[in-house]
mmCIF file of C-alpha atoms in Angstrom:
data_model
loop_
_atom_site.group_PDB
_atom_site.id
_atom_site.type_symbol
_atom_site.label_atom_id
_atom_site.label_comp_id
_atom_site.label_asym_id
_atom_site.label_seq_id
_atom_site.Cartn_x
_atom_site.Cartn_y
_atom_site.Cartn_z
ATOM 1 C CA MET A 1 91.835 87.510 67.374
ATOM 2 C CA SER A 2 89.695 91.002 69.947
ATOM 3 C CA LEU A 3 90.837 93.995 71.434
ATOM 4 C CA VAL A 4 90.735 92.705 75.334
ATOM 5 C CA GLU A 5 92.829 89.102 73.311
ATOM 6 C CA ASN A 6 95.872 91.709 71.199
ATOM 7 C CA LEU A 7 95.637 93.998 74.524
ATOM 8 C CA SER A 8 96.347 91.008 77.263
ATOM 9 C CA ALA A 9 99.107 89.475 74.769
ATOM 10 C CA LEU A 10 101.286 92.691 74.758
ATOM 11 C CA LEU A 11 101.564 93.503 78.557
ATOM 12 C CA ALA A 12 101.670 89.344 78.635
ATOM 13 C CA ASP A 13 104.986 89.365 76.591
ATOM 14 C CA ARG A 14 107.846 91.742 78.193
ATOM 15 C CA GLN A 15 109.926 92.168 75.363
ATOM 16 C CA LYS A 16 107.799 94.688 74.892
ATOM 17 C CA ASP A 17 107.531 97.125 77.811
ATOM 18 C CA ARG A 18 109.966 99.421 76.846
ATOM 19 C CA LEU A 19 107.413 100.450 74.708
ATOM 20 C CA THR A 20 104.607 99.719 76.425
ATOM 21 C CA ILE A 21 105.753 101.522 80.290
ATOM 22 C CA PRO A 22 106.408 105.013 78.059
ATOM 23 C CA PHE A 23 103.361 105.114 76.079
ATOM 24 C CA GLU A 24 101.288 104.224 79.648
ATOM 25 C CA ILE A 25 102.696 106.897 81.432
ATOM 26 C CA LEU A 26 102.902 109.639 78.962
ATOM 27 C CA SER A 27 98.549 108.661 78.108
ATOM 28 C CA LEU A 28 98.206 109.312 81.864
ATOM 29 C CA TYR A 29 99.736 112.511 81.906
ATOM 30 C CA LEU A 30 97.433 113.032 79.076
ATOM 31 C CA ALA A 31 94.532 112.178 81.066
ATOM 32 C CA THR A 32 94.922 113.933 84.102
ATOM 33 C CA GLU A 33 95.665 116.874 82.498
ATOM 34 C CA LEU A 34 92.507 116.443 80.521
ATOM 35 C CA CYS A 35 90.275 116.286 83.452
ATOM 36 C CA SER A 36 91.933 118.903 85.092
ATOM 37 C CA LYS A 37 90.429 121.577 82.319
ATOM 38 C CA LEU A 38 87.458 119.579 82.647
ATOM 39 C CA PHE A 39 87.102 119.909 86.407
ATOM 40 C CA SER A 40 88.221 123.405 85.604
ATOM 41 C CA ARG A 41 85.430 123.821 82.481
ATOM 42 C CA PHE A 42 83.063 121.988 84.315
ATOM 43 C CA ILE A 43 82.683 122.228 88.632
ATOM 44 C CA ASN A 44 82.705 125.206 90.493
ATOM 45 C CA ARG A 45 84.012 124.083 93.369
ATOM 46 C CA PHE A 46 87.326 122.692 91.672
ATOM 47 C CA ASP A 47 88.643 125.642 91.318
ATOM 48 C CA THR A 48 88.463 127.263 95.273
ATOM 49 C CA ARG A 49 90.218 123.953 96.019
ATOM 50 C CA PRO A 50 94.424 124.603 96.435
ATOM 51 C CA ALA A 51 96.690 123.467 94.176
ATOM 52 C CA LEU A 52 97.409 120.543 96.166
ATOM 53 C CA HIS A 53 93.973 118.795 96.370
ATOM 54 C CA GLN A 54 93.571 119.695 92.542
ATOM 55 C CA ARG A 55 96.318 116.878 91.515
ATOM 56 C CA GLN A 56 94.697 114.748 93.876
ATOM 57 C CA LEU A 57 92.096 115.356 92.327
ATOM 58 C CA SER A 58 92.390 115.384 88.898
ATOM 59 C CA ILE A 59 94.309 112.265 88.649
ATOM 60 C CA ILE A 60 91.677 110.508 90.447
ATOM 61 C CA PRO A 61 89.725 108.794 87.252
ATOM 62 C CA PRO A 62 92.388 108.294 85.160
ATOM 63 C CA ILE A 63 94.035 106.151 88.008
ATOM 64 C CA ILE A 64 90.704 104.110 88.659
ATOM 65 C CA GLY A 65 90.517 103.622 84.648
ATOM 66 C CA PHE A 66 93.885 102.532 84.701
ATOM 67 C CA LYS A 67 93.608 100.439 87.511
ATOM 68 C CA LEU A 68 90.499 98.709 86.031
ATOM 69 C CA VAL A 69 91.270 97.971 83.117
ATOM 70 C CA ILE A 70 94.449 96.508 83.932
ATOM 71 C CA ILE A 71 92.610 93.366 86.632
ATOM 72 C CA ALA A 72 89.639 93.213 83.365
ATOM 73 C CA LEU A 73 92.635 92.155 81.456
ATOM 74 C CA PHE A 74 93.797 89.777 83.873
ATOM 75 C CA LEU A 75 91.411 88.459 84.845
ATOM 76 C CA SER A 76 90.841 87.875 80.629
ATOM 77 C CA ARG A 77 93.308 85.624 80.901
ATOM 78 C CA GLN A 78 92.245 83.565 84.371
ATOM 79 C CA PRO A 79 88.521 83.041 84.377
ATOM 80 C CA SER A 80 88.644 82.421 87.798
ATOM 81 C CA ILE A 81 90.618 82.864 90.992
ATOM 82 C CA THR A 82 89.678 78.509 91.468
ATOM 83 C CA SER A 83 91.405 77.580 88.799
ATOM 84 C CA SER A 84 93.579 75.096 88.407
ATOM 85 C CA SER A 85 94.534 73.893 85.270
ATOM 86 C CA LEU A 86 97.107 76.857 84.581
ATOM 87 C CA ASP A 87 100.441 76.683 84.033
ATOM 88 C CA ALA A 88 103.702 78.037 85.017
ATOM 89 C CA SER A 89 104.020 79.795 82.249
ATOM 90 C CA SER A 90 100.247 81.085 81.835
ATOM 91 C CA ILE A 91 101.015 82.191 85.400
ATOM 92 C CA ASP A 92 104.086 83.631 84.557
ATOM 93 C CA GLU A 93 102.253 85.878 81.897
ATOM 94 C CA LEU A 94 99.855 86.945 84.287
ATOM 95 C CA PHE A 95 101.967 88.341 86.777
ATOM 96 C CA ASN A 96 104.021 90.382 83.792
ATOM 97 C CA ILE A 97 100.416 91.642 82.970
ATOM 98 C CA ILE A 98 99.611 92.367 86.999
ATOM 99 C CA ASN A 99 102.698 93.838 86.691
ATOM 100 C CA HIS A 100 101.898 97.122 85.218
ATOM 101 C CA THR A 101 99.877 98.272 88.020
ATOM 102 C CA ALA A 102 103.635 99.333 89.390
ATOM 103 C CA ILE A 103 103.092 102.081 87.052
ATOM 104 C CA GLY A 104 99.858 103.035 88.711
ATOM 105 C CA TYR A 105 100.963 103.108 91.992
ATOM 106 C CA LEU A 106 104.627 104.885 91.007
ATOM 107 C CA PHE A 107 103.063 107.811 88.677
ATOM 108 C CA GLU A 108 100.313 108.283 91.795
ATOM 109 C CA ILE A 109 103.086 108.677 94.195
ATOM 110 C CA LEU A 110 104.991 110.744 92.046
ATOM 111 C CA TYR A 111 102.006 112.911 90.673
ATOM 112 C CA ARG A 112 99.774 113.826 93.346
ATOM 113 C CA PRO A 113 101.823 114.711 97.081
ATOM 114 C CA SER A 114 99.634 112.939 99.810
ATOM 115 C CA PRO A 115 100.648 112.524 102.742
ATOM 116 C CA PRO A 116 103.790 110.097 103.689
ATOM 117 C CA LEU A 117 101.167 107.579 104.994
ATOM 118 C CA LEU A 118 99.135 106.874 102.242
ATOM 119 C CA GLN A 119 101.958 106.377 100.234
ATOM 120 C CA GLY A 120 103.642 104.076 102.545
ATOM 121 C CA HIS A 121 100.045 102.272 101.991
ATOM 122 C CA HIS A 122 100.621 101.984 98.043
ATOM 123 C CA ILE A 123 104.297 100.925 98.651
ATOM 124 C CA LEU A 124 103.521 97.997 101.174
ATOM 125 C CA LEU A 125 101.080 97.099 98.596
ATOM 126 C CA GLN A 126 102.902 96.784 96.096
ATOM 127 C CA SER A 127 106.097 95.350 97.786
ATOM 128 C CA LEU A 128 103.849 92.155 99.143
ATOM 129 C CA THR A 129 103.215 91.725 95.517
ATOM 130 C CA TYR A 130 106.305 91.892 94.189
ATOM 131 C CA TYR A 131 108.058 89.920 96.243
ATOM 132 C CA PHE A 132 104.877 86.323 94.812
ATOM 133 C CA ILE A 133 106.653 88.327 91.523
ATOM 134 C CA LEU A 134 110.048 87.961 92.287
ATOM 135 C CA TYR A 135 110.682 84.743 94.485
ATOM 136 C CA LEU A 136 107.354 83.005 95.391
ATOM 137 C CA ARG A 137 106.537 82.332 91.427
ATOM 138 C CA PHE A 138 109.347 80.621 90.495
ATOM 139 C CA GLN A 139 108.423 77.846 92.742
ATOM 140 C CA SER A 140 106.195 74.982 93.030
ATOM 141 C CA SER A 141 102.500 76.577 94.524
ATOM 142 C CA TYR A 142 102.972 78.815 92.076
ATOM 143 C CA MET A 143 99.268 78.412 91.470
ATOM 144 C CA LEU A 144 98.730 78.846 95.424
ATOM 145 C CA ILE A 145 100.256 81.796 94.829
ATOM 146 C CA SER A 146 98.248 83.477 91.619
ATOM 147 C CA GLN A 147 94.980 82.746 93.861
ATOM 148 C CA PHE A 148 96.306 84.381 97.018
ATOM 149 C CA THR A 149 97.272 87.590 95.234
ATOM 150 C CA SER A 150 94.291 87.295 92.905
ATOM 151 C CA ILE A 151 92.659 88.723 95.952
ATOM 152 C CA PHE A 152 94.249 91.338 96.620
ATOM 153 C CA ILE A 153 94.152 92.398 92.822
ATOM 154 C CA ILE A 154 90.274 92.715 92.371
ATOM 155 C CA PHE A 155 88.947 93.086 96.335
ATOM 156 C CA GLY A 156 91.284 95.692 96.711
ATOM 157 C CA MET A 157 93.946 97.638 94.278
ATOM 158 C CA GLY A 158 89.963 96.399 92.138
ATOM 159 C CA LEU A 159 86.871 97.781 94.878
ATOM 160 C CA THR A 160 87.954 99.262 97.566
ATOM 161 C CA ASP A 161 90.492 101.830 95.537
ATOM 162 C CA SER A 162 88.361 102.096 93.511
ATOM 163 C CA PHE A 163 85.160 103.575 95.711
ATOM 164 C CA VAL A 164 87.788 105.404 98.471
ATOM 165 C CA ASP A 165 88.725 107.327 95.986
ATOM 166 C CA LEU A 166 85.458 108.130 94.294
ATOM 167 C CA MET A 167 83.837 109.089 97.580
ATOM 168 C CA VAL A 168 87.014 111.226 97.566
ATOM 169 C CA LEU A 169 86.675 112.504 94.122
ATOM 170 C CA VAL A 170 82.556 113.421 95.322
ATOM 171 C CA TYR A 171 83.649 114.803 98.662
ATOM 172 C CA ARG A 172 85.951 117.562 97.569
ATOM 173 C CA LEU A 173 83.935 118.145 94.242
ATOM 174 C CA ALA A 174 80.879 118.178 95.502
ATOM 175 C CA PRO A 175 78.018 120.351 96.426
ATOM 176 C CA GLU A 176 77.685 119.902 100.601
ATOM 177 C CA GLY A 177 74.581 120.959 100.341
ATOM 178 C CA SER A 178 72.956 119.231 97.917
ATOM 179 C CA GLU A 179 70.817 115.070 98.577
ATOM 180 C CA TRP A 180 72.300 113.714 95.741
ATOM 181 C CA SER A 181 76.066 114.576 96.558
ATOM 182 C CA SER A 182 75.131 113.922 100.274
ATOM 183 C CA PHE A 183 73.964 109.944 98.817
ATOM 184 C CA LEU A 184 76.815 109.295 96.740
ATOM 185 C CA VAL A 185 79.152 110.132 99.566
ATOM 186 C CA LYS A 186 77.678 107.696 101.599
ATOM 187 C CA LEU A 187 77.198 105.647 98.075
ATOM 188 C CA PHE A 188 80.581 105.294 97.663
ATOM 189 C CA GLY A 189 81.705 104.917 101.594
ATOM 190 C CA ARG A 190 79.633 102.318 101.687
ATOM 191 C CA GLY A 191 81.697 100.322 98.911
ATOM 192 C CA SER A 192 84.250 100.630 99.834
ATOM 193 C CA GLU A 193 83.553 99.278 103.678
ATOM 194 C CA VAL A 194 81.925 96.419 101.895
ATOM 195 C CA ALA A 195 85.028 95.778 99.076
ATOM 196 C CA ARG A 196 87.098 95.956 102.548
ATOM 197 C CA ALA A 197 85.393 93.327 104.365
ATOM 198 C CA ALA A 198 84.828 90.855 101.914
ATOM 199 C CA GLU A 199 88.300 90.589 100.606
ATOM 200 C CA TRP A 200 89.837 90.644 104.695
ATOM 201 C CA VAL A 201 86.488 87.412 104.660
ATOM 202 C CA MET A 202 88.329 86.040 102.150
ATOM 203 C CA LEU A 203 91.539 86.088 103.268
ATOM 204 C CA CYS A 204 91.539 85.075 106.619
ATOM 205 C CA GLY A 205 89.640 82.338 104.927
ATOM 206 C CA PHE A 206 91.877 80.524 102.274
ATOM 207 C CA ILE A 207 94.730 81.012 104.685
ATOM 208 C CA VAL A 208 92.635 79.247 106.949
ATOM 209 C CA VAL A 209 91.686 76.508 104.810
ATOM 210 C CA LYS A 210 95.250 76.541 102.670
ATOM 211 C CA PHE A 211 97.794 76.999 106.128
ATOM 212 C CA GLN A 212 99.166 73.601 105.763
ATOM 213 C CA ASP A 213 99.843 74.749 101.846
ATOM 214 C CA LEU A 214 101.306 77.249 102.649
ATOM 215 C CA SER A 215 103.424 76.812 106.260
ATOM 216 C CA ALA A 216 104.567 74.439 103.675
ATOM 217 C CA ASN A 217 106.124 76.046 100.590
ATOM 218 C CA LEU A 218 106.958 79.499 103.697
ATOM 219 C CA SER A 219 110.290 78.946 105.910
ATOM 220 C CA ASP A 220 109.903 80.674 109.739
ATOM 221 C CA PHE A 221 111.592 83.101 108.376
ATOM 222 C CA GLU A 222 109.738 83.757 105.528
ATOM 223 C CA MET A 223 106.442 83.249 108.139
ATOM 224 C CA ILE A 224 107.580 86.395 110.298
ATOM 225 C CA GLY A 225 108.106 88.226 107.586
ATOM 226 C CA TRP A 226 104.949 87.864 106.277
ATOM 227 C CA ALA A 227 103.578 88.104 109.397
ATOM 228 C CA LEU A 228 104.397 91.459 109.544
ATOM 229 C CA ALA A 229 103.689 92.645 106.298
ATOM 230 C CA LEU A 230 100.408 92.032 107.171
ATOM 231 C CA ALA A 231 100.044 93.574 110.656
ATOM 232 C CA LEU A 232 101.560 97.107 108.860
ATOM 233 C CA TRP A 233 99.152 96.299 106.119
ATOM 234 C CA VAL A 234 95.823 95.705 108.688
ATOM 235 C CA TRP A 235 97.114 99.196 110.335
ATOM 236 C CA THR A 236 97.460 100.640 106.819
ATOM 237 C CA GLU A 237 93.771 99.756 106.567
ATOM 238 C CA VAL A 238 92.570 100.414 110.097
ATOM 239 C CA ASP A 239 93.167 104.061 109.492
ATOM 240 C CA ASP A 240 92.151 104.455 105.777
ATOM 241 C CA PHE A 241 88.833 103.117 107.301
ATOM 242 C CA ILE A 242 88.828 105.969 110.132
ATOM 243 C CA THR A 243 89.317 108.810 107.452
ATOM 244 C CA ILE A 244 86.511 107.554 105.487
ATOM 245 C CA ARG A 245 84.757 107.328 108.396
ATOM 246 C CA ALA A 246 85.387 111.063 108.939
ATOM 247 C CA MET A 247 85.329 112.203 105.630
ATOM 248 C CA THR A 248 81.282 110.743 105.550
ATOM 249 C CA SER A 249 80.986 112.534 109.257
ATOM 250 C CA LYS A 250 81.782 115.878 108.359
ATOM 251 C CA PHE A 251 80.084 115.522 105.630
ATOM 252 C CA GLY A 252 77.029 114.936 107.119
ATOM 253 C CA ILE A 253 76.384 111.188 106.601
ATOM 254 C CA HIS A 254 76.689 108.558 109.423
ATOM 255 C CA VAL A 255 77.971 105.542 107.056
ATOM 256 C CA LYS A 256 77.065 102.413 109.232
ATOM 257 C CA HIS A 257 77.444 99.390 109.108
#
């Protein structure tokens, strides 16, 4: 078996979580401490930042790497979002793999002091995912659920979050006057907008196309709950978008549509 197959099989086995989860937390901590030392040694602006910002910046590379590895392992078990060949057991293994992103979010919330709105955003996204995992995946519509959550995972946790984190990293550490740093801030800001737009287009398209299936498998109470949850998510997404625009403008860059 290849390394990817071995890792995905390890994360898919819930019985081994008692070993893998402590290892993941320890690895994230050590990687964050290493990034802090490297930033302090090679980037002058890092030491001029408040201790709060230093913690926020040091955690970005390990978190991005961790989440992208989990998502890559997830995709290696599910090559296509529209695949219809997976059975209930395979879906269960997929969810066991993606569960490990919660470790990254938990470590991020505990290690990196953040505004309540940002923490609420993380908790909301995770709670939406776990609502699927703990309840809906046991329903007959498990294939529909896998397709729906794949959109969140790829375009939300994967692309949008990574672009935003990279933009924050450059914004805080790169020299304001340099042309390359301005280019990177603009690039990552635009990337986050494109990824966020793609996520919403796919979500809306999926809901429209699969509306009958969704309404048939969700009760009225669940439909209302999901409408409320999505409304709260839209609010946090809009706030995140406004924050990114403010950061790029302050840096001297205006990201235009």
